[in-house]
Every structure is written in C-alpha cells, then in structure tokens.
Coordinates of C-alpha atoms and ligand atoms in Angstrom, one line a residue:
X25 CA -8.2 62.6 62.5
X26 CA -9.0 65.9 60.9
X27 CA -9.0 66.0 57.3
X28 CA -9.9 68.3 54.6
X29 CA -11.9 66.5 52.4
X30 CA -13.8 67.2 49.1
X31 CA -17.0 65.6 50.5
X32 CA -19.8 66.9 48.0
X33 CA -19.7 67.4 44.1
X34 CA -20.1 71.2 44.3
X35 CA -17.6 74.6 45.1
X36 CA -15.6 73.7 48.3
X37 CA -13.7 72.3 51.0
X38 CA -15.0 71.0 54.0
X39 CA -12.9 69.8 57.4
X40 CA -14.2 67.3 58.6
X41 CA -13.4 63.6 61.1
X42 CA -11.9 60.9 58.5
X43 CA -10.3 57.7 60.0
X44 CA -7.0 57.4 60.1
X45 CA -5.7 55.5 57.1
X46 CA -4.2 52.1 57.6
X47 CA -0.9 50.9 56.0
X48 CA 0.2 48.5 53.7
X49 CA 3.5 46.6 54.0
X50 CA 5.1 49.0 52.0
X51 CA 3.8 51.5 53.6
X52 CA 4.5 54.2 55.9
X53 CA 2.8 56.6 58.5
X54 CA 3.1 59.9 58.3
X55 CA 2.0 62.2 61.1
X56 CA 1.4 65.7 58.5
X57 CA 3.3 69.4 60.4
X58 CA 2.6 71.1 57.4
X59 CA 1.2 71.7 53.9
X60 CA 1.5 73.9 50.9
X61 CA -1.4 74.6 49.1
X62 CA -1.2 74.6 45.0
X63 CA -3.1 76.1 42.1
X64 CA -4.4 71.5 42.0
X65 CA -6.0 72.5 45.0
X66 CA -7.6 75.9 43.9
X67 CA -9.0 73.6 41.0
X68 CA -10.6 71.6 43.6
X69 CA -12.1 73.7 45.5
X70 CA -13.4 76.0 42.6
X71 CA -14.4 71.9 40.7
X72 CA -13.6 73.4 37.6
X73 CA -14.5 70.9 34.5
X74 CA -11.1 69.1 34.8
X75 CA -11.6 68.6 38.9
X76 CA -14.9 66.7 37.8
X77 CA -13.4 64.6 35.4
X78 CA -11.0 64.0 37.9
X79 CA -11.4 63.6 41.4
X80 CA -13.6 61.2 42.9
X81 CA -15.7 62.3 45.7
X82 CA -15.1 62.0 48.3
X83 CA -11.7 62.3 48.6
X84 CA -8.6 64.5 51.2
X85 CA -6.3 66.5 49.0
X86 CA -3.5 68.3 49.5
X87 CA -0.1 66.5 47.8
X88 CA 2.3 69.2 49.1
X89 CA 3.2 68.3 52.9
X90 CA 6.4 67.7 55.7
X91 CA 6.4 66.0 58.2
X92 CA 7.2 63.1 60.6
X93 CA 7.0 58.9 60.1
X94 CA 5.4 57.2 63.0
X95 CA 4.4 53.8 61.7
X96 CA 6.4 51.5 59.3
X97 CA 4.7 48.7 57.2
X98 CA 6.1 45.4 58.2
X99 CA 8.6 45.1 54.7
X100 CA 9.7 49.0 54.7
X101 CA 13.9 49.0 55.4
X102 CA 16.0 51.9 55.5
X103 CA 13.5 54.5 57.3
X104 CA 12.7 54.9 60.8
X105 CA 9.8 55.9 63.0
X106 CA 10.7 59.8 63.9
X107 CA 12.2 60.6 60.7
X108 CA 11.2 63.9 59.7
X109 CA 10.2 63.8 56.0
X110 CA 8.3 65.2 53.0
X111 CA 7.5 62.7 50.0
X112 CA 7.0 62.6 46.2
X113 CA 2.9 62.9 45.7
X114 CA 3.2 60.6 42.4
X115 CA 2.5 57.3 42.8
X116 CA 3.9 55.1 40.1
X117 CA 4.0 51.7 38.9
X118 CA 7.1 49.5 37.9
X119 CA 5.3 48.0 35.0
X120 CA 5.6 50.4 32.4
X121 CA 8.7 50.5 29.6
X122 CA 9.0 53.8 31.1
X123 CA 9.6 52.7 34.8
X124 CA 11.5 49.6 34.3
X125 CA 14.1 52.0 32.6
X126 CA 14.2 54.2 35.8
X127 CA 12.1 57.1 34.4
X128 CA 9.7 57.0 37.2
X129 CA 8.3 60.7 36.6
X130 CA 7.0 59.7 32.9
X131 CA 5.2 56.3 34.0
X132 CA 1.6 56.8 31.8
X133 CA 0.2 54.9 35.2
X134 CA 1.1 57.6 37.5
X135 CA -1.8 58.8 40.5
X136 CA -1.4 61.6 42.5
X137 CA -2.4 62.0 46.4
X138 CA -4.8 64.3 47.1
X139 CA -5.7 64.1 43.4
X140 CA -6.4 60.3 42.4
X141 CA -5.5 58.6 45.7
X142 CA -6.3 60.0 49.6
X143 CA -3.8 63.2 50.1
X144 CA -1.7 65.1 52.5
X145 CA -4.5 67.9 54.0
X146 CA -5.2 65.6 56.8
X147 CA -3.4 64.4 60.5
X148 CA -2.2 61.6 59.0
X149 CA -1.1 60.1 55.7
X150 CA 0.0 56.9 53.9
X151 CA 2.5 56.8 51.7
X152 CA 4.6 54.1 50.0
X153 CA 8.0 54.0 51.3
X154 CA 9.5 54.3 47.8
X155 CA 7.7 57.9 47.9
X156 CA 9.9 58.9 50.9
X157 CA 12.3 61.8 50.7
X158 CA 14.3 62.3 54.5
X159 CA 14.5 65.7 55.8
X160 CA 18.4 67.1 56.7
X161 CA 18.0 69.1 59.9
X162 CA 18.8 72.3 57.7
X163 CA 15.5 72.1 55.7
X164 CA 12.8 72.9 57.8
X165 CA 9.3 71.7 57.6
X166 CA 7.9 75.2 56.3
X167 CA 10.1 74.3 53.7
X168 CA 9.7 70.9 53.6
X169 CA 6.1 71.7 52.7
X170 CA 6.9 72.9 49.6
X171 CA 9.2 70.8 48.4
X172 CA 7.1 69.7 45.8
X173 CA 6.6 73.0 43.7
X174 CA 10.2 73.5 44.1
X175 CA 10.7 70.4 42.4
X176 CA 8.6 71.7 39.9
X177 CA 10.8 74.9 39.2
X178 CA 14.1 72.5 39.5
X179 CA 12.9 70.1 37.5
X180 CA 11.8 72.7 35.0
X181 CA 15.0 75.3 35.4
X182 CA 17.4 72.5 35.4
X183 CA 16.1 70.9 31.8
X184 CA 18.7 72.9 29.9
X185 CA 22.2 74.3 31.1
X186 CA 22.1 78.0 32.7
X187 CA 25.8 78.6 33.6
X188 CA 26.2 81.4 31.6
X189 CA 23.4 82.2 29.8
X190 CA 20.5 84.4 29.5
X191 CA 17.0 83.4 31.1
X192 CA 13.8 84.3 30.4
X193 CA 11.2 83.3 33.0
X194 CA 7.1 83.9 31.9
X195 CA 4.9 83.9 35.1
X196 CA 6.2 85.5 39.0
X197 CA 3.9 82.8 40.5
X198 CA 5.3 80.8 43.4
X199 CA 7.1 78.0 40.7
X200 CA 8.4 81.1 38.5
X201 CA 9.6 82.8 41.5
X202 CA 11.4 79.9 42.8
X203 CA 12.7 78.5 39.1
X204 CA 14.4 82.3 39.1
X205 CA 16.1 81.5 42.5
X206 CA 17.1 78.6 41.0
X207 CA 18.7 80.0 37.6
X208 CA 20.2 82.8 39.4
X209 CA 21.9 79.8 42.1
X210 CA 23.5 77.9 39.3
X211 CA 25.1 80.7 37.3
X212 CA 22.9 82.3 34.9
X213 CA 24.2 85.9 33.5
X214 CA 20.7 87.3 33.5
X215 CA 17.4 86.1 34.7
X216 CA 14.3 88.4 33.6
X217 CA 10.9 87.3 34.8
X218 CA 7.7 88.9 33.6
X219 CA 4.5 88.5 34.4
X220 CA 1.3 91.0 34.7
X221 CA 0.7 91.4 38.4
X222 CA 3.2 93.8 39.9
X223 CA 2.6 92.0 43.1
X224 CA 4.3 88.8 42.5
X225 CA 7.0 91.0 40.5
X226 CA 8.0 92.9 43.4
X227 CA 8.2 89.4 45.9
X228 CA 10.0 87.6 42.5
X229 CA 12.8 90.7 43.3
X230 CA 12.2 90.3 46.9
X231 CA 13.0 86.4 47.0
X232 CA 16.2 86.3 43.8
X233 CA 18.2 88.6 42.2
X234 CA 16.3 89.1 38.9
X235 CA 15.2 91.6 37.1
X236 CA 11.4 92.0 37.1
X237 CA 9.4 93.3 34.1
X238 CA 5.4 94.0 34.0
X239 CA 5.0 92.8 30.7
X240 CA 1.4 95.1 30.5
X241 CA 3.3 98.7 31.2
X242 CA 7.2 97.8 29.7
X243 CA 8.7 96.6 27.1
X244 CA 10.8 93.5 27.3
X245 CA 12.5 94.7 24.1
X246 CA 13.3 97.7 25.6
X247 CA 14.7 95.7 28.9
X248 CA 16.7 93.5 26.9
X249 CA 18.6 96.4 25.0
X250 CA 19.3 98.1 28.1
X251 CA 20.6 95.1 29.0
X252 CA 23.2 94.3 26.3
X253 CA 21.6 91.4 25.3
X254 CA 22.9 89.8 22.1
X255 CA 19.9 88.4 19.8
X256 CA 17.3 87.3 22.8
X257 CA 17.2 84.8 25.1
X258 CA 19.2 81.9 25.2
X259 CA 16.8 79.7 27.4
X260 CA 13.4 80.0 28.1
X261 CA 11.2 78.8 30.8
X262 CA 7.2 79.0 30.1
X263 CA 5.9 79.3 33.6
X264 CA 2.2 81.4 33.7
X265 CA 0.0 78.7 31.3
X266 CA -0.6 82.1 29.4
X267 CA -1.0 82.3 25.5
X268 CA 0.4 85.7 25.1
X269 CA 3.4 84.9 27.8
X270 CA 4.5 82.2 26.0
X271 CA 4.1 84.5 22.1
X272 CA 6.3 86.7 23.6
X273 CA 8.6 84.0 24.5
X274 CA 9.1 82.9 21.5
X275 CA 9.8 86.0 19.9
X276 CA 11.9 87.1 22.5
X277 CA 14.4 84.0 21.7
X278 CA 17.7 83.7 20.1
X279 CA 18.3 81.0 16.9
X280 CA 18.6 77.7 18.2
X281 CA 16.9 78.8 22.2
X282 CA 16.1 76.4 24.2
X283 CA 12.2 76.4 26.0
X284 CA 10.9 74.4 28.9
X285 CA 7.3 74.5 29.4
X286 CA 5.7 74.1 33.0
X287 CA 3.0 76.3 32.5
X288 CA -0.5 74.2 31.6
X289 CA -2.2 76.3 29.2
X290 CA -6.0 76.4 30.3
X291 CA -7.6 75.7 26.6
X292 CA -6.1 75.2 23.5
X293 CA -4.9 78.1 21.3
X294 CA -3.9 78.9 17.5
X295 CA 0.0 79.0 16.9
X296 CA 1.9 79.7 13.9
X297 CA 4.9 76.8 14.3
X298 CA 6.5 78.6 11.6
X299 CA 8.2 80.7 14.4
X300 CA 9.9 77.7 16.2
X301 CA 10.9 76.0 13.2
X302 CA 12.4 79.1 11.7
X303 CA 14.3 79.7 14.6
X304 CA 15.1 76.0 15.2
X305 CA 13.8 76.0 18.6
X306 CA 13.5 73.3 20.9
X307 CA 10.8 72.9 23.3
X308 CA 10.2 70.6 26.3
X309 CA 7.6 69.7 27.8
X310 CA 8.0 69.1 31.5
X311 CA 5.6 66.8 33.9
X312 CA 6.4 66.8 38.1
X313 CA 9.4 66.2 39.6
X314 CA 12.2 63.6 38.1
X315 CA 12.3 60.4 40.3
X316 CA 14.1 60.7 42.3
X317 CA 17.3 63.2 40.8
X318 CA 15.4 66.3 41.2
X319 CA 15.0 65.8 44.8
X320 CA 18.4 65.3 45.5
X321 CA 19.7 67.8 43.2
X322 CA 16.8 70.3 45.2
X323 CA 18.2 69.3 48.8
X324 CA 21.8 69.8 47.6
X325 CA 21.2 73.5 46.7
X326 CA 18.9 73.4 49.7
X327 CA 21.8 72.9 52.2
X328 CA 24.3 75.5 49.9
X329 CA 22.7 78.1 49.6
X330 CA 19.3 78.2 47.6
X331 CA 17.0 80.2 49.7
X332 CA 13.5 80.2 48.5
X333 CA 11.9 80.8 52.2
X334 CA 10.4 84.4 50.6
X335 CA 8.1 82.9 48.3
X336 CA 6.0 82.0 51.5
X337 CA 4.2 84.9 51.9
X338 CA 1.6 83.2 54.7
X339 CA 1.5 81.0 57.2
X340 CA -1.8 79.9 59.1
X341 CA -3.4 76.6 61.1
X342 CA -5.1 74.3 59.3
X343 CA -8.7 75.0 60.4
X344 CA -7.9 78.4 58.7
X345 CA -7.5 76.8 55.6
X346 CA -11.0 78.9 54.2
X347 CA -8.5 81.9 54.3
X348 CA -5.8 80.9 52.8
X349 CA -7.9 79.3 49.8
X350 CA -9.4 83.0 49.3
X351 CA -6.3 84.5 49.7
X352 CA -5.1 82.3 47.0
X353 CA -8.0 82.9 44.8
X354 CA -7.5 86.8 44.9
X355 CA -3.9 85.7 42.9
X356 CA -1.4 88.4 44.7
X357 CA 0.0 85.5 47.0
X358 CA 3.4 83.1 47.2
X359 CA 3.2 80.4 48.8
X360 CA 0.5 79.7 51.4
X361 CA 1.4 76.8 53.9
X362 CA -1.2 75.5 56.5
X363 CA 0.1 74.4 60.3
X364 CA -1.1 70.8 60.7
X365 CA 0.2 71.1 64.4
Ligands
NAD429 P1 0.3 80.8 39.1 O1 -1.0 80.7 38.4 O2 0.4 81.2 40.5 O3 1.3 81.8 38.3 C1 1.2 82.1 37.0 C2 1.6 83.6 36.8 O4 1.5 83.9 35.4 C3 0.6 84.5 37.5 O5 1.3 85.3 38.4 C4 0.0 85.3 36.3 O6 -0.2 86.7 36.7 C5 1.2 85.2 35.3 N1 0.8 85.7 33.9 C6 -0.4 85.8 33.4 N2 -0.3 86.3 32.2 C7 1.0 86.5 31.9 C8 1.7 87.1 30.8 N3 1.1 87.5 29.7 N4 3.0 87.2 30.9 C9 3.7 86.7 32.0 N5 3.1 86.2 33.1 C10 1.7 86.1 33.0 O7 1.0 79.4 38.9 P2 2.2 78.6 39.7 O8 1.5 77.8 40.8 O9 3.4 79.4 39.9 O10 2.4 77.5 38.5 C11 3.0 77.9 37.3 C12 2.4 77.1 36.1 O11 2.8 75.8 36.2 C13 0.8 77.1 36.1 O12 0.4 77.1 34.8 C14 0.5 75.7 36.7 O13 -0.7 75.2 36.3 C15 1.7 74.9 36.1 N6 2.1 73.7 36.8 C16 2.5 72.6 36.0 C17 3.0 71.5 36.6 C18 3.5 70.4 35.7 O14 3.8 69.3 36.3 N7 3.6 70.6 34.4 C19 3.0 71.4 38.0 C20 2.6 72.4 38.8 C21 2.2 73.6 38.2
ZN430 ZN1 1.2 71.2 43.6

C-alpha cells in the first residue's frame, strides 16, 4: 500500500510502498478516503526537537482520517465490514485509575497513531475496534477527516457553559475557527476571536458568525466597549500556544472567568500568577478529545446544524501531499485534507 512514512531522521516526508498492516483480534481494517493534516504533522516533517524525542523512525503518520472498515478481527462485535468510519487516534489502556473510572482521554499510558504507533497517511490502517467512531450518512468523509481537531475545539469549547455568555477565542487557526462555530452553535451572546494573521481572521468570519479582531492593528479594549460588554470576558478559550495571546486573555477577563487552554505554548514563559489569583480565575487545561462524550456530543451538532465545512480551505490527492505540507507551513491555511482515493 502507499504510505507516507517518516523514513529517515532528517526534514521530511517521503511516500513510499509499506505492507499492509495485519490485525489483531480486536482489531479492525480500515481502507483510509481521506486525511486531515495537523500542526503534529508539520512537527514531523519540520523534526523539530520534540518530533526527535518522539517519533521513532520509521514510522506512517497522519492520526486525522475517514474512511471505510473492510476487515474485522475475529472478537470485534457491533461493526461491520463497509461501515464508513473515522476513529479516535488515542490509543489507551484500561489499566490506569484513570481508565478504570471511564476517563479514557486522561489515561498517562495513552499512544497516538501516526505519532507513537503506525498512523492514518497510508491505504490502509489498523485500529482497535474500541477506537471506532460510525459515520451517519449526513457527515461526509471530507468531514469525517477532521473529526479529530473538531474534537479538539468541542472538547475545548464545551469545558465551561456558553449559553449566554461572552467568549473570547485567542488563535483563528483551524481548532479556533471551529471552537467559534461551536460557541456561536450552543448559544453564546458574543464570540470575539483574535489572532494576528488577517487571513485566518477573515475565513474565522467566513466559516461562524463572530466577530474578528487583528490583535496587532486594533484594540480589543476598544472592540469590547463598542460592544457593551460588562467587565470582560466571561469565558476564555486559549487557542494560538502564544504568550502574548494568552496575557491579553487574562487581562481581558471578568472576576471569577473561566479559561480553557488548548493552545501548547512552544517554550516556557515568565507569568505573574498574581493576575489569576486576583481575579479568581479558573483555568483548565485540556488534552484530545473526551472518550468517547465529545464524539457524540460533535456528531449531534454535526447532524443539527454545526457547519464547519469552511475551515477546509484545500483539498488535494495524496501523492500531492508535498503541497499541502508547504501550504501549511506558509501558515494562511484551514484545513488541508489529502484524497486517499
Ligand atoms: P495554528 O498554529 O494553526 O493556529 C494558531 C493561531 O494563533 C495562528 O493563526 C496564529 O497566527 C495565532 N496567533 C499567534 N499569535 C497570536 C496572538 N498574539 N493573539 C492571537 N492569536 C495569535 O494551530 P491549530 O492547529 O488551530 O491549533 C491550535 C493550538 O492548539 C496550537 O497551539 C496547537 O498546538 C494546539 N493543539 C493542542 C491539542 C491538545 O490536545 N491540547 C491538540 C491539537 C492542537
Ligand atoms: Zn491533530
């Protein structure tokens, strides 16, 4: 099958023949349609310091994917071959305190696909049935294949409630974009995202009803009077990784806001905790997707009404894939998903 592989310990991608992988009893086969590619597999490609301490070489990546079973391991129940499908990329254990109490997404013994374990950029690919999510007819695959930074923004937007309230959204990348679809879906009053790229700002107002401020040329003080906002922000959610996004976050907060934090900040930076304590804050942190609640809670907005389809902004076939990683690089994209065929 054709796979795209991290074959050498250096910058780069390369497609290349890989055998197709063989499943476990648990296991199912899935044939891949298509695939979303993620800031991970920027990382990869670019084998930034935490790629090396990461990934082992060689190894297929790719975690974000739809698309169709056609083998089932001999103990799987409850699936069929011909189910169209996309699947949680975290692979967990059932050994931790953590996952014998249901919380799947915070098992400490949690491996990725395409990260830790063989991924989804690739023909083929096993998955435990456990990982599994069915496909309604309504979803298709191109959005299927991005189920999993949806997740992300749902997992994230849906930490705190929204009905009512006003949001405050740091970073118009693909997961920022879509968490504002998402606030906007469940009954926020209103949702400002910033970010610095007037790009992404103008697809963010393209793809939700929000209002978009370029935090380098206005002032988000100035947007919030002009707004009737009371003291700030009621909720917060920290989606760029950026120092000075998330400063401005927590200034831009009411007493007693409430801040969920996607974003991975690239290196560590100073902070005066005064500011949260002061303003008895509360921050979360947040890690994937909940197992399994945030799928179903995604699906159900996904058949009434959420439309995220916007955020992709390209579509291309998988040998193309050396495009849409420089197109990704150059940082003015959505959502880029490859055509597996
Ligand atoms: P992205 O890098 O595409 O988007 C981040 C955006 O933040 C960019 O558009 C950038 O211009 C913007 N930004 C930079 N400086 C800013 C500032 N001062 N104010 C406002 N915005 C600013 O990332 P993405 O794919 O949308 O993912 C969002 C974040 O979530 C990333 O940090 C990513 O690493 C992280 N992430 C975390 C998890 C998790 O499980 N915690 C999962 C996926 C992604
Ligand atoms: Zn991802």
């Amino acid at each position: 099958m054709r796979a795209l592989v991290k074959a050498e310990s250096r910058e780069g991608l390369w497609l290349r023949d890989e055998p197709v992988p063989e499943i476990g009893p648990g296991d199912v086969l899935i044939r891949v349609r298509k695939t979303g590619i993620c800031g991970t597999d920027v990382h990869i490609w670019n084998w930034d310091d935490w790629a090396r301490r990461t990934v082992p070489v060689p190894m297929v990546v790719g975690h974000e994917f739809a698309g169709e079973i056609v083998e089932l391991g001999r103990d799987v129940s409850g699936l069929a071959v011909g189910q169209r499908c996309s699947g949680e990329g975290h692979l967990v254990g059932q050994s931790s305190r953590q996952s014998r109490s249901g919380q799947f997404h915070l098992d400490p013994e949690t491996r990725g696909i395409g990260v830790n374990m063989p991924g989804a950029f690739a023909e083929y690919l096993r998955l435990p049935a456990f990982n599994v999510v069915p496909l309604p007819d309504s979803v298709p695959d191109r959005i299927g294949a991005i189920l999993d930074p949806l997740g992300n923004a749902v997992h994230t937007a849906l930490s705190f409630n929204l009905i009512g309230e006003d949001v405050l959204i740091t970073g118009a990348g693909p997961i920022g974009i879509m968490a504002a679809a998402v606030a906007r879906h469940v009954g926020a009053r209103h949702v400002v995202i910033t970010d610095v790229n007037q790009t992404r700002l103008d697809l963010a107002a393209s793809v939700a009803d929000v209002v978009p401020v370029n935090v380098a040329t206005e002032d988000l003080a100035a947007v919030c009077a002009r707004l009737a906002m009371r003291q700030g922000f009621d909720v917060g959610l920290e989606m760029s990784g950026n120092a000075a996004a998330f400063d401005q976050m927590i200034d831009s907060m009411v007493m007693g806001g409430r801040i969920a934090m996607l974003g991975i900040p690239p290196r560590p930076a100073p902070f005066d905790w005064n500011r949260v304590v002061f303003k008895s804050l509360t921050i979360k942190g947040i890690y994937g997707r909940e197992i399994f609640e945030t799928w179903y809670k995604m699906l159900a907005m996904l058949e009434n009404g959420l439309d995220i389809g916007g955020v992709i902004t390209h579509e291309m076939p998988a040998a193309d894939f050396a495009c849409g990683f420089q197109i990704m690089r150059q940082g003015e994209s959505g959502k880029i998903v490859l055509d597996w065929g």
